Coordinates of N, CA, C and O in Angstrom, one line a residue:
X1 N 88.3 121.5 89.5 CA 87.2 120.9 88.7 C 86.5 119.8 89.6 O 87.2 119.1 90.4
X2 N 85.2 119.8 89.4 CA 84.5 118.7 90.2 C 84.7 117.4 89.5 O 85.2 117.3 88.4
X3 N 84.2 116.4 90.1 CA 84.5 115.0 89.6 C 83.9 114.8 88.2 O 84.6 114.2 87.3
X4 N 82.7 115.1 88.0 CA 82.0 114.9 86.7 C 82.7 115.6 85.6 O 82.9 115.1 84.5
X5 N 83.2 116.8 85.8 CA 83.9 117.6 84.8 C 85.2 117.0 84.5 O 85.6 116.9 83.3
X6 N 85.9 116.5 85.5 CA 87.2 115.8 85.3 C 87.0 114.6 84.4 O 87.8 114.3 83.5
X7 N 86.0 113.8 84.7 CA 85.8 112.6 84.0 C 85.4 112.9 82.5 O 85.9 112.2 81.6
X8 N 84.6 113.9 82.3 CA 84.2 114.2 80.9 C 85.4 114.8 80.1 O 85.7 114.4 79.0
X9 N 86.1 115.8 80.7 CA 87.1 116.5 80.0 C 88.5 115.8 79.9 O 89.2 115.8 78.9
X10 N 88.8 115.1 81.0 CA 90.1 114.5 81.1 C 90.1 113.0 80.9 O 91.1 112.3 80.8
X11 N 88.9 112.4 80.9 CA 88.8 111.0 80.8 C 89.3 110.2 82.0 O 89.6 109.0 81.9
X12 N 89.3 110.9 83.1 CA 89.8 110.2 84.4 C 88.6 109.6 85.1 O 87.6 110.3 85.3
X13 N 88.7 108.3 85.4 CA 87.6 107.7 86.2 C 88.3 107.0 87.4 O 89.0 106.0 87.2
X14 N 88.1 107.5 88.5 CA 88.6 107.0 89.7 C 87.6 106.0 90.4 O 86.5 106.4 90.5
X15 N 88.1 104.9 90.8 CA 87.2 104.0 91.6 C 87.3 104.3 93.0 O 87.9 105.3 93.5
X16 N 86.5 103.6 93.8 CA 86.5 103.7 95.3 C 87.9 103.3 95.8 O 88.4 102.2 95.4
X17 N 88.5 104.2 96.6 CA 89.8 103.8 97.2 C 89.7 102.5 98.0 O 88.8 102.4 98.9
X18 N 90.6 101.6 97.8 CA 90.5 100.3 98.6 C 92.0 100.0 99.1 O 92.9 100.5 98.5
X19 N 92.0 99.2 100.2 CA 93.4 98.8 100.6 C 93.2 97.5 101.3 O 92.1 97.1 101.8
X20 N 94.3 96.7 101.4 CA 94.3 95.4 102.1 C 95.2 95.6 103.2 O 96.4 95.8 103.1
X21 N 94.7 95.4 104.5 CA 95.5 95.6 105.7 C 95.4 94.4 106.5 O 94.3 94.1 107.0
X22 N 96.5 93.7 106.8 CA 96.5 92.5 107.6 C 95.4 91.5 107.2 O 94.7 90.9 108.0
X23 N 95.3 91.3 105.9 CA 94.3 90.3 105.3 C 92.9 90.8 105.3 O 92.0 90.1 104.9
X24 N 92.6 92.0 105.7 CA 91.3 92.6 105.7 C 91.2 93.6 104.6 O 92.0 94.6 104.5
X25 N 90.2 93.5 103.7 CA 90.0 94.5 102.7 C 89.1 95.6 103.2 O 88.0 95.4 103.8
X26 N 89.6 96.9 103.0 CA 88.8 98.0 103.4 C 88.6 98.9 102.2 O 89.4 99.0 101.3
X27 N 87.5 99.6 102.2 CA 87.2 100.6 101.2 C 86.7 101.9 101.8 O 86.2 101.9 102.9
X28 N 87.0 103.0 101.1 CA 86.7 104.3 101.7 C 85.3 104.8 101.1 O 85.1 105.0 100.0
X29 N 84.3 104.9 102.1 CA 83.0 105.3 101.7 C 82.5 106.3 102.6 O 82.6 106.2 103.9
X30 N 81.9 107.4 102.1 CA 81.3 108.4 102.9 C 82.3 109.0 104.0 O 81.9 109.2 105.1
X31 N 83.5 109.1 103.6 CA 84.5 109.7 104.6 C 85.0 108.8 105.6 O 85.7 109.2 106.5
X32 N 84.8 107.5 105.5 CA 85.3 106.5 106.5 C 85.7 105.3 105.8 O 85.2 104.9 104.8
X33 N 86.7 104.6 106.4 CA 87.2 103.3 105.9 C 86.3 102.2 106.5 O 86.1 102.2 107.8
X34 N 85.7 101.4 105.7 CA 84.8 100.3 106.2 C 85.3 99.0 105.6 O 85.8 99.0 104.5
X35 N 85.1 98.0 106.3 CA 85.4 96.6 105.9 C 84.5 96.2 104.8 O 83.3 96.4 104.9
X36 N 85.0 95.6 103.7 CA 84.2 95.1 102.7 C 83.4 93.9 103.2 O 84.0 93.1 104.1
X37 N 82.2 93.7 102.8 CA 81.4 92.6 103.4 C 82.0 91.3 103.2 O 82.5 90.9 102.1
X38 N 82.1 90.5 104.2 CA 82.7 89.2 104.2 C 84.2 89.1 104.2 O 84.8 88.1 104.1
X39 N 84.9 90.2 104.4 CA 86.3 90.2 104.3 C 87.0 90.1 105.7 O 88.1 89.9 105.8
X40 N 86.2 90.2 106.8 CA 86.8 90.2 108.1 C 87.1 88.7 108.5 O 86.2 87.9 108.4
X41 N 88.3 88.5 108.9 CA 88.7 87.1 109.2 C 89.1 86.9 110.7 O 89.4 85.9 111.1
X42 N 89.0 88.0 111.5 CA 89.3 87.9 112.9 C 88.2 87.2 113.7 O 87.1 87.1 113.2
X43 N 88.6 86.7 114.9 CA 87.5 86.0 115.6 C 86.9 87.0 116.6 O 87.4 88.1 116.9
X44 N 85.7 86.6 117.2 CA 85.0 87.5 118.0 C 85.7 87.8 119.3 O 85.6 88.9 119.9
X45 N 86.4 86.8 119.9 CA 87.1 87.0 121.2 C 88.1 88.1 121.0 O 88.3 88.9 121.9
X46 N 88.8 88.1 119.9 CA 89.9 89.1 119.7 C 89.2 90.5 119.6 O 89.7 91.5 120.1
X47 N 88.1 90.6 118.9 CA 87.4 91.8 118.7 C 86.8 92.3 120.1 O 87.0 93.5 120.4
X48 N 86.3 91.4 120.9 CA 85.8 91.8 122.2 C 87.0 92.3 123.1 O 86.8 93.3 123.8
X49 N 88.1 91.6 123.0 CA 89.3 92.0 123.8 C 89.8 93.4 123.4 O 90.1 94.2 124.3
X50 N 89.8 93.6 122.1 CA 90.2 95.0 121.6 C 89.2 96.1 122.0 O 89.7 97.1 122.4
X51 N 88.0 95.8 122.0 CA 87.0 96.8 122.4 C 87.1 97.1 123.9 O 87.0 98.2 124.3
X52 N 87.3 96.0 124.7 CA 87.5 96.2 126.1 C 88.8 97.0 126.4 O 88.7 97.9 127.2
X53 N 89.8 96.7 125.7 CA 91.1 97.5 125.9 C 90.9 98.9 125.5 O 91.4 99.8 126.1
X54 N 90.2 99.1 124.4 CA 89.9 100.5 123.9 C 89.1 101.3 125.0 O 89.5 102.4 125.2
X55 N 88.1 100.6 125.6 CA 87.4 101.3 126.6 C 88.2 101.6 127.8 O 88.1 102.7 128.4
X56 N 89.1 100.7 128.2 CA 90.0 101.0 129.3 C 90.9 102.2 129.1 O 91.1 103.0 129.9
X57 N 91.4 102.2 127.9 CA 92.3 103.3 127.5 C 91.6 104.6 127.4 O 92.1 105.7 127.9
X58 N 90.3 104.6 127.0 CA 89.6 105.9 126.9 C 89.3 106.3 128.4 O 89.4 107.5 128.6
X59 N 89.0 105.4 129.3 CA 88.7 105.8 130.7 C 90.0 106.3 131.3 O 89.9 107.3 132.0
X60 N 91.1 105.7 131.0 CA 92.4 106.2 131.6 C 92.7 107.6 131.0 O 93.1 108.5 131.8
X61 N 92.5 107.8 129.8 CA 92.7 109.1 129.1 C 91.8 110.2 129.8 O 92.3 111.3 130.1
X62 N 90.6 109.8 130.0 CA 89.7 110.8 130.7 C 90.1 111.1 132.1 O 90.1 112.3 132.5
X63 N 90.6 110.2 132.8 CA 91.1 110.4 134.2 C 92.3 111.3 134.1 O 92.5 112.2 134.9
X64 N 93.3 111.0 133.2 CA 94.5 111.8 133.1 C 94.1 113.3 132.7 O 94.7 114.2 133.2
X65 N 93.2 113.4 131.8 CA 92.7 114.8 131.5 C 92.2 115.5 132.7 O 92.4 116.7 132.9
X66 N 91.4 114.8 133.5 CA 90.8 115.4 134.7 C 92.0 115.9 135.6 O 92.0 117.0 136.2
X67 N 93.0 115.0 135.8 CA 94.1 115.3 136.7 C 94.9 116.5 136.2 O 95.3 117.4 137.0
X68 N 95.1 116.6 134.9 CA 95.7 117.8 134.3 C 94.9 119.0 134.6 O 95.5 120.1 134.9
X69 N 93.6 119.0 134.4 CA 92.8 120.1 134.6 C 92.9 120.6 136.1 O 93.0 121.8 136.4
X70 N 92.9 119.6 137.0 CA 93.0 119.9 138.4 C 94.3 120.6 138.7 O 94.4 121.6 139.4
X71 N 95.4 120.0 138.2 CA 96.7 120.6 138.4 C 96.8 122.0 137.8 O 97.4 122.9 138.4
X72 N 96.3 122.2 136.7 CA 96.3 123.6 136.1 C 95.5 124.6 136.9 O 95.9 125.7 137.1
X73 N 94.4 124.1 137.5 CA 93.6 125.0 138.4 C 94.4 125.3 139.7 O 94.4 126.4 140.2
X74 N 95.2 124.3 140.2 CA 96.0 124.6 141.4 C 97.1 125.6 141.1 O 97.5 126.4 142.0
X75 N 97.7 125.5 139.9 CA 98.8 126.4 139.6 C 98.3 127.9 139.4 O 99.0 128.8 139.8
X76 N 97.1 128.0 138.8 CA 96.6 129.4 138.6 C 95.9 130.0 139.7 O 95.9 129.7 140.8

């Protein structure tokens, strides 16, 4: 049953899924978890540090994938 039919026939009304994680309130909208406005309590330096670390890990991951591809080519 689609959502409107469930609500009419069964009387079920579901709200937007929300959760509280490490003091930050998140809600599920359009297929993604997003922070509720004004709920973020972290500081900018920590966010920048995490973004930089994320970028480093992505670059390392890309390098390792390249190495695996080269090794597979050498084997075949």
